Amino acid sequence: MKAVAYKKPLAITETHVFSEIEIDTPVATGHDLLIEIKAISINPVDIKMRQRTSPDNETWKILGHDAVGIVKAIGDKVQNFKVGDEVFYAGSNQRQGSYAEYQLVDERIVGLKPQSISNAEAAALPLTSLTAYEMLFDRLKIQDTKQEKPIILVIGAAGGVGSITVQLLKVLTEFTVIATASRPETKAWLKEIGADFIVDHSQPLEQQILDLNIGSPHYVFSINGTGRYTQAIANLIAPQGHFGLIDDPENFVINPFKIKSVSIHWESMFTRSTFQTKDMTRQGDILNKISKLIDDHRIKTTLGQNLGTIKVEHVTQAHKMIESGQSIGKIVLEGF
């Protein structure tokens, strides 16, 4: 089978960062599904994984998490899928990824693809949807709030995770959503998907939110740039509030949150697959819920741009776009 792979953590500006290789098609055993890949999307975690690879590495590595495809074979323990099913998933960071014609994935972290949208549109959804849903309902447990008019602040809301977060909040909860963005086009996008208030995270956050005159946020979900906003979050968040984050701020200091008894929650979408947790099937269940929300036209895809087929040039272009920090929505590749 064909795959787009790399060995060294080269800067994306260098030549031959990725190569097209031919390797054996893997064989499905146990809980595995063998998926014929139809579309993928490129995520910031792909860039992080490439950059963090050991300079001494000599083996081919295949990146890629989000994927849509067709089940071509199943392992002997598979219970919920059959050959021919159209599926979508975010995969595991412990296995070879989706920049390939075929991929093995554990059935417990797979959902049925939404039927009302294209392969490319569906490929934009799994990783961000799982991250957003797990943070809101498994980590922050917003469904257990005791507040009559709960408020949540979503920092970095216009990206892939934030866009799904805002939509889930608006269709599944009664929360007032304060979302942050800095560019006219990202502010317009957040308004379109239902954010109640939009503030500029390139400017000091604290006074902007105080000026809304709606009270302190009971929940804060920081998606990126957390290190820049930690003190502002500590000042703004309501006593006994809940603060969730997914990025990796250096020298993260939690002391300012003690006086308010704030609970702090980290979310990694890969936890369940990495540690084979007993509730691993939760991810498949979440993806099926997302699929139904899409097919019921309650939320929509966050596809930003389809660059074309899955090949070295397009993978490289996608990595450059994400590293530039200027991409809007998810970048998708489709077919070989």
mmCIF file of C-alpha atoms in Angstrom:
data_model
loop_
_atom_site.group_PDB
_atom_site.id
_atom_site.type_symbol
_atom_site.label_atom_id
_atom_site.label_comp_id
_atom_site.label_asym_id
_atom_site.label_seq_id
_atom_site.Cartn_x
_atom_site.Cartn_y
_atom_site.Cartn_z
ATOM 1 C CA MET A 1 0.000 0.000 0.000
ATOM 2 C CA LYS A 2 1.030 3.630 -0.463
ATOM 3 C CA ALA A 3 1.722 5.912 2.491
ATOM 4 C CA VAL A 4 3.152 9.382 3.130
ATOM 5 C CA ALA A 5 5.819 9.007 5.807
ATOM 6 C CA TYR A 6 8.876 10.645 7.375
ATOM 7 C CA LYS A 7 11.874 9.719 9.510
ATOM 8 C CA LYS A 8 13.480 12.916 10.821
ATOM 9 C CA PRO A 9 11.972 15.980 12.565
ATOM 10 C CA LEU A 10 12.915 18.349 9.746
ATOM 11 C CA ALA A 11 11.661 21.921 9.619
ATOM 12 C CA ILE A 12 8.730 22.142 7.235
ATOM 13 C CA THR A 13 10.690 24.687 5.158
ATOM 14 C CA GLU A 14 13.291 22.046 4.272
ATOM 15 C CA THR A 15 13.020 19.780 1.248
ATOM 16 C CA HIS A 16 11.878 16.149 1.404
ATOM 17 C CA VAL A 17 10.263 16.381 4.846
ATOM 18 C CA PHE A 18 7.874 13.639 3.721
ATOM 19 C CA SER A 19 8.280 10.743 1.294
ATOM 20 C CA GLU A 20 5.876 8.421 -0.476
ATOM 21 C CA ILE A 21 6.612 4.824 0.491
ATOM 22 C CA GLU A 22 5.235 1.363 -0.290
ATOM 23 C CA ILE A 23 4.644 -0.958 2.664
ATOM 24 C CA ASP A 24 2.668 -4.131 3.310
ATOM 25 C CA THR A 25 -1.041 -3.726 3.972
ATOM 26 C CA PRO A 26 -1.644 -4.542 7.660
ATOM 27 C CA VAL A 27 -3.820 -7.456 8.756
ATOM 28 C CA ALA A 28 -6.811 -7.018 11.077
ATOM 29 C CA THR A 29 -6.831 -9.119 14.252
ATOM 30 C CA GLY A 30 -8.642 -8.879 17.599
ATOM 31 C CA HIS A 31 -10.710 -5.685 17.861
ATOM 32 C CA ASP A 32 -9.107 -4.144 14.773
ATOM 33 C CA LEU A 33 -10.808 -2.875 11.649
ATOM 34 C CA LEU A 34 -8.827 -2.589 8.423
ATOM 35 C CA ILE A 35 -9.946 0.690 6.884
ATOM 36 C CA GLU A 36 -9.558 1.751 3.274
ATOM 37 C CA ILE A 37 -8.880 5.478 3.721
ATOM 38 C CA LYS A 38 -11.059 7.856 1.708
ATOM 39 C CA ALA A 39 -10.291 11.225 3.363
ATOM 40 C CA ILE A 40 -8.182 12.598 6.199
ATOM 41 C CA SER A 41 -7.681 15.909 7.935
ATOM 42 C CA ILE A 42 -4.436 17.366 9.205
ATOM 43 C CA ASN A 43 -4.257 18.401 12.875
ATOM 44 C CA PRO A 44 -1.862 20.487 14.976
ATOM 45 C CA VAL A 45 -1.004 17.307 16.905
ATOM 46 C CA ASP A 46 0.457 15.917 13.665
ATOM 47 C CA ILE A 47 2.890 18.818 13.578
ATOM 48 C CA LYS A 48 3.778 18.359 17.254
ATOM 49 C CA MET A 49 4.442 14.656 16.782
ATOM 50 C CA ARG A 50 6.667 15.300 13.768
ATOM 51 C CA GLN A 51 8.627 18.007 15.552
ATOM 52 C CA ARG A 52 9.118 15.868 18.679
ATOM 53 C CA THR A 53 10.491 12.855 16.832
ATOM 54 C CA SER A 54 14.009 11.842 17.901
ATOM 55 C CA PRO A 55 16.708 13.083 15.495
ATOM 56 C CA ASP A 56 18.151 9.567 15.739
ATOM 57 C CA ASN A 57 15.003 7.901 14.408
ATOM 58 C CA GLU A 58 15.605 5.625 11.409
ATOM 59 C CA THR A 59 12.171 4.028 10.920
ATOM 60 C CA TRP A 60 9.340 5.253 8.740
ATOM 61 C CA LYS A 61 6.602 6.964 10.697
ATOM 62 C CA ILE A 62 3.108 7.592 9.321
ATOM 63 C CA LEU A 63 1.233 10.493 10.897
ATOM 64 C CA GLY A 64 -2.479 11.168 10.782
ATOM 65 C CA HIS A 65 -5.447 10.850 13.107
ATOM 66 C CA ASP A 66 -8.715 12.010 11.574
ATOM 67 C CA ALA A 67 -9.941 9.664 8.870
ATOM 68 C CA VAL A 68 -13.003 8.529 6.968
ATOM 69 C CA GLY A 69 -13.054 5.210 5.196
ATOM 70 C CA ILE A 70 -14.646 1.856 4.458
ATOM 71 C CA VAL A 71 -14.190 -1.291 6.540
ATOM 72 C CA LYS A 72 -12.393 -3.844 4.345
ATOM 73 C CA ALA A 73 -11.666 -6.554 6.950
ATOM 74 C CA ILE A 74 -12.340 -7.196 10.638
ATOM 75 C CA GLY A 75 -10.538 -8.954 13.485
ATOM 76 C CA ASP A 76 -11.936 -12.002 15.256
ATOM 77 C CA LYS A 77 -13.147 -9.985 18.285
ATOM 78 C CA VAL A 78 -14.985 -7.253 16.360
ATOM 79 C CA GLN A 79 -18.647 -7.003 17.357
ATOM 80 C CA ASN A 80 -20.062 -3.692 16.114
ATOM 81 C CA PHE A 81 -18.908 -3.348 12.507
ATOM 82 C CA LYS A 82 -18.967 -5.348 9.296
ATOM 83 C CA VAL A 83 -17.139 -5.202 5.992
ATOM 84 C CA GLY A 84 -18.503 -2.351 3.904
ATOM 85 C CA ASP A 85 -19.403 -0.001 6.774
ATOM 86 C CA GLU A 86 -18.526 3.667 6.251
ATOM 87 C CA VAL A 87 -16.779 4.933 9.377
ATOM 88 C CA PHE A 88 -14.896 7.882 10.847
ATOM 89 C CA TYR A 89 -12.463 8.107 13.757
ATOM 90 C CA ALA A 90 -9.469 9.926 15.253
ATOM 91 C CA GLY A 91 -7.282 6.874 15.831
ATOM 92 C CA SER A 92 -4.493 6.431 18.351
ATOM 93 C CA ASN A 93 -1.078 8.029 18.751
ATOM 94 C CA GLN A 94 0.366 4.590 19.542
ATOM 95 C CA ARG A 95 -0.032 3.247 16.002
ATOM 96 C CA GLN A 96 0.740 4.159 12.410
ATOM 97 C CA GLY A 97 -1.559 6.909 11.212
ATOM 98 C CA SER A 98 -3.974 7.746 8.434
ATOM 99 C CA TYR A 99 -1.659 9.259 5.791
ATOM 100 C CA ALA A 100 -1.973 5.911 4.009
ATOM 101 C CA GLU A 101 -4.207 3.844 1.749
ATOM 102 C CA TYR A 102 -5.099 1.481 4.591
ATOM 103 C CA GLN A 103 -5.005 1.698 8.376
ATOM 104 C CA LEU A 104 -5.759 -0.490 11.369
ATOM 105 C CA VAL A 105 -7.947 1.029 14.087
ATOM 106 C CA ASP A 106 -9.591 -0.415 17.180
ATOM 107 C CA GLU A 107 -13.365 -0.673 16.685
ATOM 108 C CA ARG A 108 -13.979 0.756 20.165
ATOM 109 C CA ILE A 109 -12.848 4.226 19.078
ATOM 110 C CA VAL A 110 -14.712 4.245 15.746
ATOM 111 C CA GLY A 111 -18.118 5.661 14.808
ATOM 112 C CA LEU A 112 -20.388 5.369 11.792
ATOM 113 C CA LYS A 113 -19.809 8.199 9.313
ATOM 114 C CA PRO A 114 -22.581 10.811 9.034
ATOM 115 C CA GLN A 115 -24.602 10.008 5.913
ATOM 116 C CA SER A 116 -25.666 13.563 5.065
ATOM 117 C CA ILE A 117 -22.181 14.950 4.374
ATOM 118 C CA SER A 118 -19.238 14.088 2.136
ATOM 119 C CA ASN A 119 -16.146 12.120 3.101
ATOM 120 C CA ALA A 120 -14.113 15.340 3.188
ATOM 121 C CA GLU A 121 -16.635 17.093 5.437
ATOM 122 C CA ALA A 122 -16.748 14.113 7.790
ATOM 123 C CA ALA A 123 -12.951 13.848 7.952
ATOM 124 C CA ALA A 124 -12.817 17.294 9.566
ATOM 125 C CA LEU A 125 -14.774 16.165 12.617
ATOM 126 C CA PRO A 126 -13.493 13.239 14.745
ATOM 127 C CA LEU A 127 -10.501 14.529 16.726
ATOM 128 C CA THR A 128 -11.933 17.962 17.444
ATOM 129 C CA SER A 129 -15.368 16.574 18.273
ATOM 130 C CA LEU A 130 -13.966 14.000 20.687
ATOM 131 C CA THR A 131 -11.760 16.606 22.358
ATOM 132 C CA ALA A 132 -14.600 19.102 22.726
ATOM 133 C CA TYR A 133 -17.178 16.556 23.892
ATOM 134 C CA GLU A 134 -14.832 14.884 26.390
ATOM 135 C CA MET A 135 -13.779 18.225 27.842
ATOM 136 C CA LEU A 136 -17.325 19.518 28.255
ATOM 137 C CA PHE A 137 -19.106 16.402 29.444
ATOM 138 C CA ASP A 138 -16.422 14.053 30.827
ATOM 139 C CA ARG A 139 -13.896 16.470 32.358
ATOM 140 C CA LEU A 140 -15.749 19.705 33.191
ATOM 141 C CA LYS A 141 -19.042 17.787 33.617
ATOM 142 C CA ILE A 142 -21.038 20.846 32.633
ATOM 143 C CA GLN A 143 -24.212 18.749 32.742
ATOM 144 C CA ASP A 144 -23.892 18.725 36.545
ATOM 145 C CA THR A 145 -23.849 22.509 36.930
ATOM 146 C CA LYS A 146 -25.918 23.981 39.754
ATOM 147 C CA GLN A 147 -25.968 27.446 38.182
ATOM 148 C CA GLU A 148 -29.303 28.830 36.977
ATOM 149 C CA LYS A 149 -27.689 30.811 34.161
ATOM 150 C CA PRO A 150 -24.287 29.187 33.617
ATOM 151 C CA ILE A 151 -21.590 31.027 31.701
ATOM 152 C CA ILE A 152 -18.591 29.527 29.923
ATOM 153 C CA LEU A 153 -15.586 31.308 28.433
ATOM 154 C CA VAL A 154 -13.974 29.517 25.463
ATOM 155 C CA ILE A 155 -10.502 30.870 24.660
ATOM 156 C CA GLY A 156 -9.306 30.287 21.102
ATOM 157 C CA ALA A 157 -12.819 29.409 20.003
ATOM 158 C CA ALA A 158 -12.573 29.811 16.223
ATOM 159 C CA GLY A 159 -10.298 26.826 15.558
ATOM 160 C CA GLY A 160 -11.326 23.221 15.035
ATOM 161 C CA VAL A 161 -11.877 22.288 18.690
ATOM 162 C CA GLY A 162 -13.413 25.637 19.577
ATOM 163 C CA SER A 163 -15.834 25.587 16.666
ATOM 164 C CA ILE A 164 -17.234 22.223 17.723
ATOM 165 C CA THR A 165 -17.250 23.295 21.393
ATOM 166 C CA VAL A 166 -19.372 26.363 20.679
ATOM 167 C CA GLN A 167 -21.807 24.361 18.554
ATOM 168 C CA LEU A 168 -22.192 21.608 21.160
ATOM 169 C CA LEU A 169 -22.810 24.185 23.874
ATOM 170 C CA LYS A 170 -25.506 25.915 21.834
ATOM 171 C CA VAL A 171 -27.410 22.769 20.794
ATOM 172 C CA LEU A 172 -27.030 20.647 23.945
ATOM 173 C CA THR A 173 -26.987 23.158 26.828
ATOM 174 C CA GLU A 174 -28.422 26.439 28.098
ATOM 175 C CA PHE A 175 -25.000 27.995 28.639
ATOM 176 C CA THR A 176 -24.171 31.580 27.759
ATOM 177 C CA VAL A 177 -21.047 31.299 25.592
ATOM 178 C CA ILE A 178 -18.302 33.921 25.608
ATOM 179 C CA ALA A 179 -15.904 33.075 22.770
ATOM 180 C CA THR A 180 -12.584 34.664 21.874
ATOM 181 C CA ALA A 181 -11.160 35.468 18.445
ATOM 182 C CA SER A 182 -8.982 38.225 17.024
ATOM 183 C CA ARG A 183 -9.570 38.452 13.252
ATOM 184 C CA PRO A 184 -12.714 39.750 11.507
ATOM 185 C CA GLU A 185 -13.243 36.466 9.669
ATOM 186 C CA THR A 186 -12.932 34.338 12.812
ATOM 187 C CA LYS A 187 -15.256 36.638 14.740
ATOM 188 C CA ALA A 188 -17.786 36.370 11.917
ATOM 189 C CA TRP A 189 -17.529 32.561 12.008
ATOM 190 C CA LEU A 190 -18.175 32.460 15.758
ATOM 191 C CA LYS A 191 -21.194 34.698 15.360
ATOM 192 C CA GLU A 192 -22.509 32.388 12.634
ATOM 193 C CA ILE A 193 -22.289 29.292 14.846
ATOM 194 C CA GLY A 194 -24.029 30.938 17.768
ATOM 195 C CA ALA A 195 -21.551 32.430 20.259
ATOM 196 C CA ASP A 196 -23.423 34.850 22.528
ATOM 197 C CA PHE A 197 -20.498 37.220 23.072
ATOM 198 C CA ILE A 198 -17.181 37.530 21.235
ATOM 199 C CA VAL A 199 -14.110 39.197 22.743
ATOM 200 C CA ASP A 200 -10.655 39.801 21.279
ATOM 201 C CA HIS A 201 -7.940 37.603 22.792
ATOM 202 C CA SER A 202 -5.216 39.775 21.241
ATOM 203 C CA GLN A 203 -6.259 42.435 23.772
ATOM 204 C CA PRO A 204 -6.434 42.127 27.595
ATOM 205 C CA LEU A 205 -9.294 39.739 28.319
ATOM 206 C CA GLU A 206 -10.239 40.716 31.829
ATOM 207 C CA GLN A 207 -11.687 44.179 31.228
ATOM 208 C CA GLN A 208 -13.487 43.099 28.032
ATOM 209 C CA ILE A 209 -15.351 40.395 29.921
ATOM 210 C CA LEU A 210 -16.090 42.646 32.890
ATOM 211 C CA ASP A 211 -17.526 45.174 30.434
ATOM 212 C CA LEU A 212 -20.078 42.592 29.260
ATOM 213 C CA ASN A 213 -21.718 43.020 32.673
ATOM 214 C CA ILE A 214 -23.110 39.473 32.741
ATOM 215 C CA GLY A 215 -21.140 38.096 35.694
ATOM 216 C CA SER A 216 -18.164 35.799 36.109
ATOM 217 C CA PRO A 217 -17.785 32.677 33.955
ATOM 218 C CA HIS A 218 -18.371 29.525 35.966
ATOM 219 C CA TYR A 219 -16.391 27.487 33.442
ATOM 220 C CA VAL A 220 -13.366 28.329 31.293
ATOM 221 C CA PHE A 221 -12.077 26.175 28.438
ATOM 222 C CA SER A 222 -8.710 27.368 27.152
ATOM 223 C CA ILE A 223 -7.733 25.772 23.846
ATOM 224 C CA ASN A 224 -4.493 27.567 23.060
ATOM 225 C CA GLY A 225 -2.274 30.298 24.454
ATOM 226 C CA THR A 226 -3.164 29.323 28.020
ATOM 227 C CA GLY A 227 0.152 30.557 29.364
ATOM 228 C CA ARG A 228 -0.709 34.102 28.263
ATOM 229 C CA TYR A 229 -4.103 34.099 29.949
ATOM 230 C CA THR A 230 -3.588 32.141 33.169
ATOM 231 C CA GLN A 231 -3.694 35.105 35.536
ATOM 232 C CA ALA A 232 -6.646 36.677 33.719
ATOM 233 C CA ILE A 233 -8.528 33.381 33.980
ATOM 234 C CA ALA A 234 -7.762 33.165 37.689
ATOM 235 C CA ASN A 235 -9.069 36.703 38.174
ATOM 236 C CA LEU A 236 -12.207 36.196 36.076
ATOM 237 C CA ILE A 237 -13.426 32.725 36.952
ATOM 238 C CA ALA A 238 -16.189 32.401 39.526
ATOM 239 C CA PRO A 239 -15.409 30.910 42.953
ATOM 240 C CA GLN A 240 -15.623 27.104 42.875
ATOM 241 C CA GLY A 241 -15.430 27.283 39.097
ATOM 242 C CA HIS A 242 -13.979 24.754 36.672
ATOM 243 C CA PHE A 243 -11.038 25.436 34.350
ATOM 244 C CA GLY A 244 -10.154 23.095 31.486
ATOM 245 C CA LEU A 245 -7.230 23.221 29.064
ATOM 246 C CA ILE A 246 -5.768 21.111 26.268
ATOM 247 C CA ASP A 247 -2.508 22.843 25.367
ATOM 248 C CA ASP A 248 0.880 22.603 27.104
ATOM 249 C CA PRO A 249 1.752 25.926 28.760
ATOM 250 C CA GLU A 250 5.309 26.066 30.073
ATOM 251 C CA ASN A 251 5.729 26.542 33.810
ATOM 252 C CA PHE A 252 1.986 26.362 34.431
ATOM 253 C CA VAL A 253 1.346 27.716 37.947
ATOM 254 C CA ILE A 254 -1.932 26.737 39.615
ATOM 255 C CA ASN A 255 -1.464 28.693 42.850
ATOM 256 C CA PRO A 256 -3.674 31.643 41.790
ATOM 257 C CA PHE A 257 -6.652 29.261 41.589
ATOM 258 C CA LYS A 258 -6.434 28.021 45.170
ATOM 259 C CA ILE A 259 -8.174 30.963 46.825
ATOM 260 C CA LYS A 260 -11.282 30.306 44.718
ATOM 261 C CA SER A 261 -11.150 26.486 45.055
ATOM 262 C CA VAL A 262 -11.108 26.187 41.277
ATOM 263 C CA SER A 263 -11.000 22.679 39.807
ATOM 264 C CA ILE A 264 -8.508 22.220 36.961
ATOM 265 C CA HIS A 265 -9.040 19.647 34.226
ATOM 266 C CA TRP A 266 -6.729 18.542 31.435
ATOM 267 C CA GLU A 267 -8.087 16.773 28.367
ATOM 268 C CA SER A 268 -6.196 14.510 25.969
ATOM 269 C CA MET A 269 -8.273 12.693 23.408
ATOM 270 C CA PHE A 270 -5.649 9.931 23.306
ATOM 271 C CA THR A 271 -5.925 8.919 26.969
ATOM 272 C CA ARG A 272 -8.538 6.211 26.463
ATOM 273 C CA SER A 273 -6.764 4.527 23.528
ATOM 274 C CA THR A 274 -3.257 4.913 24.974
ATOM 275 C CA PHE A 275 -4.139 3.279 28.286
ATOM 276 C CA GLN A 276 -6.862 0.954 26.950
ATOM 277 C CA THR A 277 -9.224 2.223 29.632
ATOM 278 C CA LYS A 278 -12.317 0.228 30.581
ATOM 279 C CA ASP A 279 -14.514 2.972 29.142
ATOM 280 C CA MET A 280 -12.679 3.038 25.802
ATOM 281 C CA THR A 281 -15.957 2.424 23.950
ATOM 282 C CA ARG A 282 -17.051 5.878 25.123
ATOM 283 C CA GLN A 283 -15.221 7.352 22.117
ATOM 284 C CA GLY A 284 -17.177 5.265 19.646
ATOM 285 C CA ASP A 285 -20.377 6.312 21.404
ATOM 286 C CA ILE A 286 -19.410 9.999 21.231
ATOM 287 C CA LEU A 287 -18.645 9.766 17.508
ATOM 288 C CA ASN A 288 -22.038 8.177 16.875
ATOM 289 C CA LYS A 289 -23.669 11.060 18.791
ATOM 290 C CA ILE A 290 -21.744 13.561 16.658
ATOM 291 C CA SER A 291 -22.800 11.686 13.525
ATOM 292 C CA LYS A 292 -26.458 11.939 14.543
ATOM 293 C CA LEU A 293 -26.141 15.653 15.379
ATOM 294 C CA ILE A 294 -24.717 16.205 11.886
ATOM 295 C CA ASP A 295 -27.419 14.152 10.167
ATOM 296 C CA ASP A 296 -30.103 15.940 12.201
ATOM 297 C CA HIS A 297 -28.602 19.240 10.959
ATOM 298 C CA ARG A 298 -28.007 20.489 14.484
ATOM 299 C CA ILE A 299 -24.262 21.036 14.041
ATOM 300 C CA LYS A 300 -22.127 21.374 10.934
ATOM 301 C CA THR A 301 -18.692 20.403 9.740
ATOM 302 C CA THR A 302 -15.705 22.648 10.329
ATOM 303 C CA LEU A 303 -14.053 21.869 6.993
ATOM 304 C CA GLY A 304 -12.070 24.882 5.908
ATOM 305 C CA GLN A 305 -10.152 23.774 2.825
ATOM 306 C CA ASN A 306 -9.771 20.612 0.735
ATOM 307 C CA LEU A 307 -6.256 20.600 -0.720
ATOM 308 C CA GLY A 308 -6.801 17.560 -2.941
ATOM 309 C CA THR A 309 -5.352 14.074 -2.902
ATOM 310 C CA ILE A 310 -3.261 12.493 -0.148
ATOM 311 C CA LYS A 311 0.266 12.957 -1.442
ATOM 312 C CA VAL A 312 3.580 14.404 -0.291
ATOM 313 C CA GLU A 313 3.046 17.869 -1.761
ATOM 314 C CA HIS A 314 -0.378 18.332 -0.201
ATOM 315 C CA VAL A 315 0.630 16.947 3.209
ATOM 316 C CA THR A 316 3.594 19.348 3.234
ATOM 317 C CA GLN A 317 1.367 22.265 2.220
ATOM 318 C CA ALA A 318 -1.102 21.453 5.008
ATOM 319 C CA HIS A 319 1.650 21.323 7.632
ATOM 320 C CA LYS A 320 2.954 24.703 6.431
ATOM 321 C CA MET A 321 -0.511 26.242 6.648
ATOM 322 C CA ILE A 322 -1.104 25.000 10.187
ATOM 323 C CA GLU A 323 2.348 26.082 11.356
ATOM 324 C CA SER A 324 1.671 29.568 9.977
ATOM 325 C CA GLY A 325 -1.263 29.933 12.384
ATOM 326 C CA GLN A 326 -3.412 31.494 9.670
ATOM 327 C CA SER A 327 -5.597 28.577 8.616
ATOM 328 C CA ILE A 328 -9.345 28.722 9.289
ATOM 329 C CA GLY A 329 -11.230 25.500 9.810
ATOM 330 C CA LYS A 330 -9.884 22.015 9.172
ATOM 331 C CA ILE A 331 -7.578 21.182 6.259
ATOM 332 C CA VAL A 332 -8.637 17.995 4.487
ATOM 333 C CA LEU A 333 -7.070 15.699 1.902
ATOM 334 C CA GLU A 334 -9.136 13.201 -0.075
ATOM 335 C CA GLY A 335 -8.223 10.082 -2.087
ATOM 336 C CA PHE A 336 -4.944 8.898 -3.600
#
